[in-house]
Amino acid sequence: MPDKKIDLLKQQASRRQMLAGLSALSLTPLLSRLAYADVPSTAAVNTTGLAVTDDTVTVGILHSITGTMALSEIGSVEAEKLAIAQINESGGVLGRKINFIQEDGASDWPTFAEKARKLLEKDKCASVFGCWTSASRKAVLPVFEQYNGLLYYPTFYEGLEQSRNVIYTGQEATQQILAGLDWISKEKNAKTYYLLGSDYIWPRTANKIARKHIENHLKGSRVVGEEYFPLGDSQFNSVINKIKLMKPDVIYAIIVGGSNVAFYKQLKAAGLDLSKHNLMTISVTEDEILGIGGENIAGAYACMKYFQSIDTPDNKKFVAAFKKMWGEKSVIGDVTQAAYLGPWLWKLTVEKAGTFDISKVIDASPGIEFKNAPEGYVRIHKNHHLWSKTLVGRARTDGQFDVIYETPELMEPNPFPVGYQ
């Protein structure tokens, strides 16, 4: 009897299919088609030959997972993969699952350019989430502009750039550098500054902006020293001795990548207690402290837009999900969180545009809002940077930061500030 009922149901389904002009379809495909009736066709959402099928879309991830920058960049990879997994679990983008192709920039700028070209020209990625240093971004920028690709770049940087083919999810100089200097000048009555940095475009340009702000906008203030070190350098005792001799009110440090481990350990070994000496960094996040050791940097100030310790429901959910995927000992720094924003902002923009076509996605980007971002509400400005708040945190021995200052309002991004170029 049950078999006869099944046969009857199949016959009835067959009659309904025939009446609807679907004479060759079984009941299961019919139900599947009805369930995905609102998914736009590939022809409609992919008119430029991107890696888009009826049920998948391919994106690229391009960071250093080897070399001196791996310490800083691996967190970005983890955050982007978390965001992609969450988006896929929630239904994907325009009804399609996101696949990703990951490439290693290997802390080498020509390699970044080579891998970017592969992701765009050969793999036809609909977007790429990647880079950390400004040097790597500058290396890939001509490639993205040549092939009309779309890069979501997560790192705080020096500003002075605005490309149609880049969405900058980290802060630019006026949001990070100037706000931090204003805070420490006022709160610590700082007048003298010693500027340090790794020797490439971001630290040099950032310190140029910092110097102009210190000398032209912070009354009675001056720079008493400025030095740079090759990426990966581990010898800082000479400059530490100069700092001890000069006794600046603030050590302003933009040391990048693995060099941070040696720098902060040598500071401590030289007797510079950061709970008593003011050091402000714009390059050390929880990711770097994992290698530095909290005991070696406790007391230092950092100016960022995000700290893992932010006490909001949205951030707590993000931190819990990150640790569930990558382990309880994993940490989340500013750039890691900004990297997490990339896939979500891309999804929101694609769905606004109704297509994966890159030119239309770019045109739809200004005004896109991510209301539940871990850092808090963000919005894409017409200059492709994000409106965001700025925070000052103080490093603890456990590798986290206590948030001690927050700008009262979202800061408008201004990548070309008058008087700082």
Short mmCIF file of C-alpha atoms in Angstrom, two decimals:
data_model
loop_
_atom_site.label_atom_id
_atom_site.label_comp_id
_atom_site.label_asym_id
_atom_site.label_seq_id
_atom_site.Cartn_x
_atom_site.Cartn_y
_atom_site.Cartn_z
CA MET A 1 0.00 0.00 0.00
CA PRO A 2 2.73 2.53 0.80
CA ASP A 3 4.35 1.76 -2.56
CA LYS A 4 1.09 2.47 -4.35
CA LYS A 5 0.81 5.86 -2.58
CA ILE A 6 4.34 6.77 -3.65
CA ASP A 7 3.54 5.79 -7.24
CA LEU A 8 0.39 7.91 -7.13
CA LEU A 9 2.29 10.92 -5.84
CA LYS A 10 4.85 10.54 -8.60
CA GLN A 11 2.09 10.35 -11.22
CA GLN A 12 0.42 13.46 -9.84
CA ALA A 13 3.73 15.34 -9.79
CA SER A 14 4.35 14.27 -13.38
CA ARG A 15 0.96 15.60 -14.49
CA ARG A 16 1.63 18.95 -12.78
CA GLN A 17 5.04 19.17 -14.48
CA MET A 18 3.55 18.49 -17.89
CA LEU A 19 0.83 21.10 -17.40
CA ALA A 20 3.52 23.63 -16.49
CA GLY A 21 5.60 22.78 -19.54
CA LEU A 22 8.19 20.89 -17.47
CA SER A 23 7.61 17.46 -18.87
CA ALA A 24 11.17 16.13 -18.34
CA LEU A 25 11.60 17.12 -14.70
CA SER A 26 11.34 14.89 -11.65
CA LEU A 27 9.73 16.11 -8.43
CA THR A 28 13.07 16.82 -6.66
CA PRO A 29 14.55 19.17 -9.30
CA LEU A 30 11.19 20.94 -9.49
CA LEU A 31 11.25 21.69 -5.79
CA SER A 32 14.91 22.77 -6.06
CA ARG A 33 14.11 25.17 -8.88
CA LEU A 34 11.21 26.67 -6.95
CA ALA A 35 13.39 27.10 -3.86
CA TYR A 36 16.04 29.06 -5.84
CA ALA A 37 13.69 30.91 -8.15
CA ASP A 38 14.93 34.25 -6.80
CA VAL A 39 18.61 33.53 -7.57
CA PRO A 40 19.60 35.65 -10.58
CA SER A 41 21.06 33.88 -13.58
CA THR A 42 24.80 33.85 -14.11
CA ALA A 43 24.37 35.66 -17.40
CA ALA A 44 22.62 38.48 -15.57
CA VAL A 45 25.19 38.95 -12.78
CA ASN A 46 28.43 38.21 -14.65
CA THR A 47 28.83 40.03 -17.93
CA THR A 48 32.62 40.48 -17.77
CA GLY A 49 33.95 36.91 -17.57
CA LEU A 50 34.61 36.64 -13.84
CA ALA A 51 34.88 33.29 -12.01
CA VAL A 52 31.15 33.05 -11.34
CA THR A 53 29.00 29.96 -11.91
CA ASP A 54 25.38 29.17 -11.16
CA ASP A 55 26.27 28.35 -7.56
CA THR A 56 29.77 29.73 -6.79
CA VAL A 57 31.82 32.91 -7.00
CA THR A 58 35.61 32.96 -6.58
CA VAL A 59 37.58 35.60 -4.69
CA GLY A 60 41.27 35.94 -3.84
CA ILE A 61 43.15 36.19 -0.55
CA LEU A 62 46.64 37.70 -0.87
CA HIS A 63 48.76 38.09 2.27
CA SER A 64 52.20 37.13 3.56
CA ILE A 65 52.07 33.80 5.33
CA THR A 66 55.86 33.50 5.20
CA GLY A 67 58.65 36.01 5.84
CA THR A 68 58.94 38.85 8.35
CA MET A 69 55.37 40.11 7.77
CA ALA A 70 53.71 36.76 8.51
CA LEU A 71 53.51 37.69 12.21
CA SER A 72 51.19 40.56 11.30
CA GLU A 73 49.34 39.17 8.27
CA ILE A 74 48.24 35.68 9.28
CA GLY A 75 45.47 37.17 11.42
CA SER A 76 44.06 38.91 8.35
CA VAL A 77 43.90 35.61 6.48
CA GLU A 78 42.09 34.00 9.41
CA ALA A 79 39.59 36.86 9.65
CA GLU A 80 38.81 36.82 5.93
CA LYS A 81 38.25 33.06 5.99
CA LEU A 82 35.93 33.45 9.00
CA ALA A 83 33.89 36.11 7.22
CA ILE A 84 33.66 33.99 4.06
CA ALA A 85 32.51 30.96 6.08
CA GLN A 86 29.86 33.02 7.87
CA ILE A 87 28.62 34.52 4.61
CA ASN A 88 28.37 31.06 3.05
CA GLU A 89 26.45 29.78 6.07
CA SER A 90 23.99 32.66 5.71
CA GLY A 91 23.27 31.94 2.03
CA GLY A 92 26.29 33.30 0.19
CA VAL A 93 26.26 36.24 -2.20
CA LEU A 94 23.46 36.52 -4.75
CA GLY A 95 22.66 32.88 -3.92
CA ARG A 96 26.21 31.71 -4.59
CA LYS A 97 28.79 30.15 -2.29
CA ILE A 98 32.13 31.97 -2.06
CA ASN A 99 35.20 29.97 -3.03
CA PHE A 100 38.62 31.48 -2.42
CA ILE A 101 42.08 31.11 -3.91
CA GLN A 102 44.85 31.96 -1.45
CA GLU A 103 48.27 33.23 -2.51
CA ASP A 104 51.35 34.02 -0.41
CA GLY A 105 52.95 37.43 -0.93
CA ALA A 106 55.93 36.10 1.05
CA SER A 107 56.82 39.54 2.49
CA ASP A 108 58.18 40.43 -0.96
CA TRP A 109 56.67 43.27 -2.97
CA PRO A 110 57.37 41.92 -6.52
CA THR A 111 55.82 38.63 -5.42
CA PHE A 112 52.68 40.48 -4.35
CA ALA A 113 52.41 42.05 -7.80
CA GLU A 114 52.96 38.69 -9.52
CA LYS A 115 50.31 36.94 -7.40
CA ALA A 116 47.84 39.79 -7.85
CA ARG A 117 48.19 39.48 -11.62
CA LYS A 118 47.52 35.74 -11.39
CA LEU A 119 44.40 36.22 -9.27
CA LEU A 120 42.97 38.78 -11.69
CA GLU A 121 44.16 37.65 -15.13
CA LYS A 122 44.18 33.85 -14.76
CA ASP A 123 41.80 33.13 -11.87
CA LYS A 124 39.30 35.92 -12.74
CA CYS A 125 38.60 36.66 -9.07
CA ALA A 126 35.57 38.85 -8.43
CA SER A 127 37.45 40.62 -5.63
CA VAL A 128 40.68 40.26 -3.66
CA PHE A 129 41.22 40.73 0.05
CA GLY A 130 44.83 41.41 0.77
CA CYS A 131 48.13 43.18 1.44
CA TRP A 132 49.36 44.69 4.72
CA THR A 133 52.29 47.01 4.12
CA SER A 134 51.94 50.10 1.97
CA ALA A 135 54.84 48.77 -0.09
CA SER A 136 52.83 45.68 -1.01
CA ARG A 137 49.76 47.78 -1.75
CA LYS A 138 51.77 50.14 -3.97
CA ALA A 139 53.21 47.11 -5.76
CA VAL A 140 49.80 45.63 -6.62
CA LEU A 141 47.96 48.90 -7.29
CA PRO A 142 49.00 49.21 -10.97
CA VAL A 143 47.91 45.59 -11.50
CA PHE A 144 44.44 46.19 -10.05
CA GLU A 145 44.04 49.36 -12.09
CA GLN A 146 45.26 47.66 -15.28
CA TYR A 147 42.87 44.71 -14.96
CA ASN A 148 40.07 46.66 -13.27
CA GLY A 149 40.21 44.44 -10.19
CA LEU A 150 38.85 45.28 -6.76
CA LEU A 151 41.10 45.14 -3.67
CA TYR A 152 39.89 45.39 -0.08
CA TYR A 153 42.92 46.66 1.86
CA PRO A 154 42.75 46.28 5.66
CA THR A 155 45.72 48.15 7.12
CA PHE A 156 45.95 51.55 8.80
CA TYR A 157 48.17 53.55 6.48
CA GLU A 158 49.62 56.95 5.62
CA GLY A 159 46.79 58.17 3.38
CA LEU A 160 47.72 60.33 0.39
CA GLU A 161 46.09 57.80 -1.92
CA GLN A 162 42.65 57.21 -3.39
CA SER A 163 42.12 54.57 -6.05
CA ARG A 164 38.87 53.62 -7.74
CA ASN A 165 40.03 49.99 -7.49
CA VAL A 166 40.66 49.89 -3.72
CA ILE A 167 38.38 49.96 -0.68
CA TYR A 168 40.48 50.96 2.33
CA THR A 169 39.00 49.30 5.42
CA GLY A 170 41.79 50.46 7.76
CA GLN A 171 42.26 54.04 8.93
CA GLU A 172 44.18 56.71 7.07
CA ALA A 173 46.54 59.19 8.73
CA THR A 174 44.13 61.85 9.92
CA GLN A 175 42.00 59.25 11.68
CA GLN A 176 44.88 57.52 13.46
CA ILE A 177 48.07 59.57 13.57
CA LEU A 178 46.65 63.02 14.28
CA ALA A 179 44.04 61.86 16.79
CA GLY A 180 46.65 59.90 18.75
CA LEU A 181 49.14 62.76 18.85
CA ASP A 182 46.44 65.20 19.96
CA TRP A 183 45.48 62.85 22.80
CA ILE A 184 48.99 62.23 24.15
CA SER A 185 49.93 65.90 23.83
CA LYS A 186 46.95 66.91 25.93
CA GLU A 187 46.81 64.05 28.43
CA LYS A 188 50.57 63.68 29.04
CA ASN A 189 51.58 67.30 28.39
CA ALA A 190 54.07 65.93 25.88
CA LYS A 191 56.44 68.40 24.19
CA THR A 192 59.31 66.32 22.78
CA TYR A 193 59.02 63.31 20.48
CA TYR A 194 61.44 60.70 19.13
CA LEU A 195 60.13 59.14 15.89
CA LEU A 196 61.02 55.56 14.92
CA GLY A 197 59.98 53.41 11.99
CA SER A 198 60.74 50.52 9.69
CA ASP A 199 62.35 51.71 6.49
CA TYR A 200 59.65 51.76 3.84
CA ILE A 201 56.89 54.02 2.60
CA TRP A 202 54.29 53.78 5.39
CA PRO A 203 56.48 54.56 8.43
CA ARG A 204 58.41 57.26 6.58
CA THR A 205 55.29 58.97 5.24
CA ALA A 206 53.43 58.54 8.53
CA ASN A 207 56.29 60.10 10.47
CA LYS A 208 56.46 62.95 7.96
CA ILE A 209 52.80 63.64 8.74
CA ALA A 210 53.44 63.21 12.47
CA ARG A 211 56.37 65.65 12.37
CA LYS A 212 54.32 68.31 10.58
CA HIS A 213 51.52 67.92 13.11
CA ILE A 214 53.88 68.05 16.09
CA GLU A 215 55.78 71.10 14.86
CA ASN A 216 52.88 73.06 13.34
CA HIS A 217 49.84 72.14 15.43
CA LEU A 218 51.00 71.06 18.91
CA LYS A 219 52.05 74.24 20.64
CA GLY A 220 55.61 74.25 21.93
CA SER A 221 56.32 70.74 20.67
CA ARG A 222 59.26 69.45 18.64
CA VAL A 223 60.86 66.29 17.25
CA VAL A 224 64.21 65.51 18.90
CA GLY A 225 65.11 62.42 16.87
CA GLU A 226 64.00 60.30 13.90
CA GLU A 227 65.44 56.95 12.75
CA TYR A 228 64.53 54.03 10.47
CA PHE A 229 65.45 50.35 10.34
CA PRO A 230 65.25 47.71 7.59
CA LEU A 231 62.29 45.35 7.72
CA GLY A 232 63.31 42.33 9.77
CA ASP A 233 66.08 44.22 11.60
CA SER A 234 66.72 43.07 15.17
CA GLN A 235 69.41 45.49 16.39
CA PHE A 236 67.95 48.43 18.32
CA ASN A 237 70.38 48.91 21.21
CA SER A 238 72.07 51.92 19.61
CA VAL A 239 68.86 53.92 19.17
CA ILE A 240 67.64 52.85 22.60
CA ASN A 241 70.79 54.36 24.11
CA LYS A 242 70.11 57.61 22.21
CA ILE A 243 66.55 57.65 23.53
CA LYS A 244 67.80 57.18 27.10
CA LEU A 245 70.18 60.10 26.57
CA MET A 246 67.61 62.42 24.93
CA LYS A 247 64.78 61.56 27.38
CA PRO A 248 61.90 62.47 25.00
CA ASP A 249 58.42 62.86 26.44
CA VAL A 250 57.14 60.39 23.84
CA ILE A 251 58.72 57.55 21.86
CA TYR A 252 56.57 57.39 18.70
CA ALA A 253 57.13 53.94 17.22
CA ILE A 254 56.12 52.58 13.83
CA ILE A 255 58.23 49.42 13.86
CA VAL A 256 56.62 46.76 11.67
CA GLY A 257 56.40 42.98 11.59
CA GLY A 258 58.84 40.63 13.31
CA SER A 259 61.22 43.49 14.23
CA ASN A 260 58.80 44.42 17.00
CA VAL A 261 59.80 41.35 18.99
CA ALA A 262 63.45 42.42 19.25
CA PHE A 263 62.64 46.12 19.73
CA TYR A 264 60.36 45.75 22.73
CA LYS A 265 62.45 43.05 24.37
CA GLN A 266 65.53 45.26 24.05
CA LEU A 267 63.65 48.27 25.43
CA LYS A 268 62.78 46.27 28.53
CA ALA A 269 66.29 44.87 28.88
CA ALA A 270 67.64 48.45 28.75
CA GLY A 271 65.48 49.39 31.72
CA LEU A 272 62.90 51.50 29.87
CA ASP A 273 59.72 50.78 31.83
CA LEU A 274 56.80 51.65 29.55
CA SER A 275 54.53 52.19 32.54
CA LYS A 276 56.75 55.21 33.33
CA HIS A 277 57.97 56.26 29.86
CA ASN A 278 55.40 57.30 27.24
CA LEU A 279 55.54 55.18 24.12
CA MET A 280 52.82 55.43 21.49
CA THR A 281 52.62 52.98 18.62
CA ILE A 282 50.38 52.87 15.59
CA SER A 283 51.78 49.57 14.36
CA VAL A 284 51.48 47.10 17.25
CA THR A 285 48.21 45.27 17.75
CA GLU A 286 47.26 42.16 19.70
CA ASP A 287 48.60 40.10 16.78
CA GLU A 288 52.13 41.44 17.19
CA ILE A 289 52.01 41.20 21.02
CA LEU A 290 51.49 37.47 20.61
CA GLY A 291 55.10 37.39 19.43
CA ILE A 292 56.43 40.28 21.53
CA GLY A 293 55.08 39.01 24.85
CA GLY A 294 52.73 41.14 26.92
CA GLU A 295 55.31 41.53 29.68
CA ASN A 296 57.64 43.32 27.24
CA ILE A 297 55.18 45.98 26.09
CA ALA A 298 52.85 46.49 29.06
CA GLY A 299 52.19 50.18 29.63
CA ALA A 300 52.61 51.26 26.00
CA TYR A 301 49.86 53.23 24.28
CA ALA A 302 48.42 52.28 20.90
CA CYS A 303 46.15 54.36 18.70
CA MET A 304 43.79 52.20 16.65
CA LYS A 305 40.14 51.92 15.71
CA TYR A 306 39.73 48.46 17.24
CA PHE A 307 40.88 46.48 20.24
CA GLN A 308 39.80 42.92 21.04
CA SER A 309 38.66 44.07 24.47
CA ILE A 310 35.88 46.34 23.13
CA ASP A 311 32.88 45.55 25.31
CA THR A 312 29.94 45.35 22.91
CA PRO A 313 27.59 42.48 21.96
CA ASP A 314 28.69 42.55 18.30
CA ASN A 315 32.38 42.37 19.19
CA LYS A 316 31.84 39.62 21.75
CA LYS A 317 30.10 37.51 19.10
CA PHE A 318 32.93 38.17 16.66
CA VAL A 319 35.63 37.26 19.18
CA ALA A 320 33.79 34.07 20.15
CA ALA A 321 33.38 33.02 16.51
CA PHE A 322 37.04 33.79 15.75
CA LYS A 323 38.27 31.73 18.69
CA LYS A 324 35.91 28.89 17.83
CA MET A 325 37.42 28.69 14.33
CA TRP A 326 41.08 29.43 15.15
CA GLY A 327 41.52 28.35 18.76
CA GLU A 328 41.12 29.86 22.21
CA LYS A 329 44.68 31.21 22.22
CA SER A 330 44.17 33.20 19.00
CA VAL A 331 44.06 36.99 19.25
CA ILE A 332 42.50 39.75 17.18
CA GLY A 333 44.19 43.04 16.36
CA ASP A 334 43.06 46.15 14.53
CA VAL A 335 44.09 44.99 11.06
CA THR A 336 42.62 41.53 11.63
CA GLN A 337 39.25 43.08 12.39
CA ALA A 338 39.52 45.44 9.42
CA ALA A 339 40.27 42.40 7.23
CA TYR A 340 37.09 40.77 8.53
CA LEU A 341 35.12 43.77 7.25
CA GLY A 342 36.27 43.22 3.66
CA PRO A 343 34.19 40.18 2.63
CA TRP A 344 31.11 41.55 4.42
CA LEU A 345 31.37 44.98 2.78
CA TRP A 346 31.87 43.28 -0.59
CA LYS A 347 28.79 41.09 -0.05
CA LEU A 348 26.66 44.10 0.93
CA THR A 349 27.88 46.06 -2.09
CA VAL A 350 27.37 43.22 -4.59
CA GLU A 351 23.83 42.74 -3.36
CA LYS A 352 23.14 46.47 -3.65
CA ALA A 353 24.53 46.47 -7.20
CA GLY A 354 22.73 43.22 -8.10
CA THR A 355 25.80 42.01 -9.97
CA PHE A 356 29.38 40.81 -9.55
CA ASP A 357 30.59 43.06 -12.38
CA ILE A 358 33.43 45.01 -10.80
CA SER A 359 32.74 48.43 -12.30
CA LYS A 360 29.15 48.32 -11.05
CA VAL A 361 30.26 47.09 -7.61
CA ILE A 362 32.74 49.96 -7.39
CA ASP A 363 30.02 52.45 -8.34
CA ALA A 364 27.72 51.03 -5.65
CA SER A 365 30.32 51.17 -2.87
CA PRO A 366 29.92 54.72 -1.46
CA GLY A 367 27.34 54.79 1.31
CA ILE A 368 27.46 51.05 2.08
CA GLU A 369 26.89 50.54 5.82
CA PHE A 370 28.00 47.67 8.05
CA LYS A 371 25.91 48.38 11.12
CA ASN A 372 27.02 45.37 13.20
CA ALA A 373 30.77 45.49 12.59
CA PRO A 374 32.87 44.37 15.58
CA GLU A 375 34.40 47.85 15.87
CA GLY A 376 30.96 49.45 15.66
CA TYR A 377 29.06 51.10 12.82
CA VAL A 378 31.12 51.84 9.70
CA ARG A 379 30.24 53.36 6.33
CA ILE A 380 32.12 53.61 3.03
CA HIS A 381 32.91 57.21 2.11
CA LYS A 382 32.89 58.43 -1.47
CA ASN A 383 36.71 58.47 -1.25
CA HIS A 384 36.62 54.66 -0.62
CA HIS A 385 37.79 54.93 3.01
CA LEU A 386 35.62 54.22 6.04
CA TRP A 387 34.00 56.54 8.52
CA SER A 388 35.12 55.18 11.91
CA LYS A 389 35.97 56.10 15.48
CA THR A 390 39.50 56.24 16.90
CA LEU A 391 40.55 54.64 20.19
CA VAL A 392 43.59 54.83 22.44
CA GLY A 393 44.44 51.67 24.35
CA ARG A 394 47.06 50.81 26.94
CA ALA A 395 48.81 47.44 26.71
CA ARG A 396 48.42 44.94 29.54
CA THR A 397 50.70 42.09 30.53
CA ASP A 398 48.15 39.58 29.18
CA GLY A 399 48.56 40.98 25.65
CA GLN A 400 45.26 42.85 25.57
CA PHE A 401 44.56 46.59 25.72
CA ASP A 402 42.48 48.67 28.10
CA VAL A 403 40.54 51.23 26.05
CA ILE A 404 41.14 54.58 27.73
CA TYR A 405 39.91 57.02 25.07
CA GLU A 406 37.39 57.02 22.23
CA THR A 407 36.59 59.86 19.86
CA PRO A 408 33.02 61.00 20.58
CA GLU A 409 31.94 60.78 16.94
CA LEU A 410 32.80 58.94 13.74
CA MET A 411 35.79 60.52 12.05
CA GLU A 412 35.43 61.40 8.37
CA PRO A 413 38.30 59.99 6.32
CA ASN A 414 40.50 62.62 4.69
CA PRO A 415 43.34 60.93 2.78
CA PHE A 416 44.65 64.24 1.39
CA PRO A 417 44.80 66.61 4.39
CA VAL A 418 45.84 70.15 3.53
CA GLY A 419 49.26 71.02 4.90
CA TYR A 420 50.48 67.44 5.41
CA GLN A 421 51.42 66.40 1.88
#
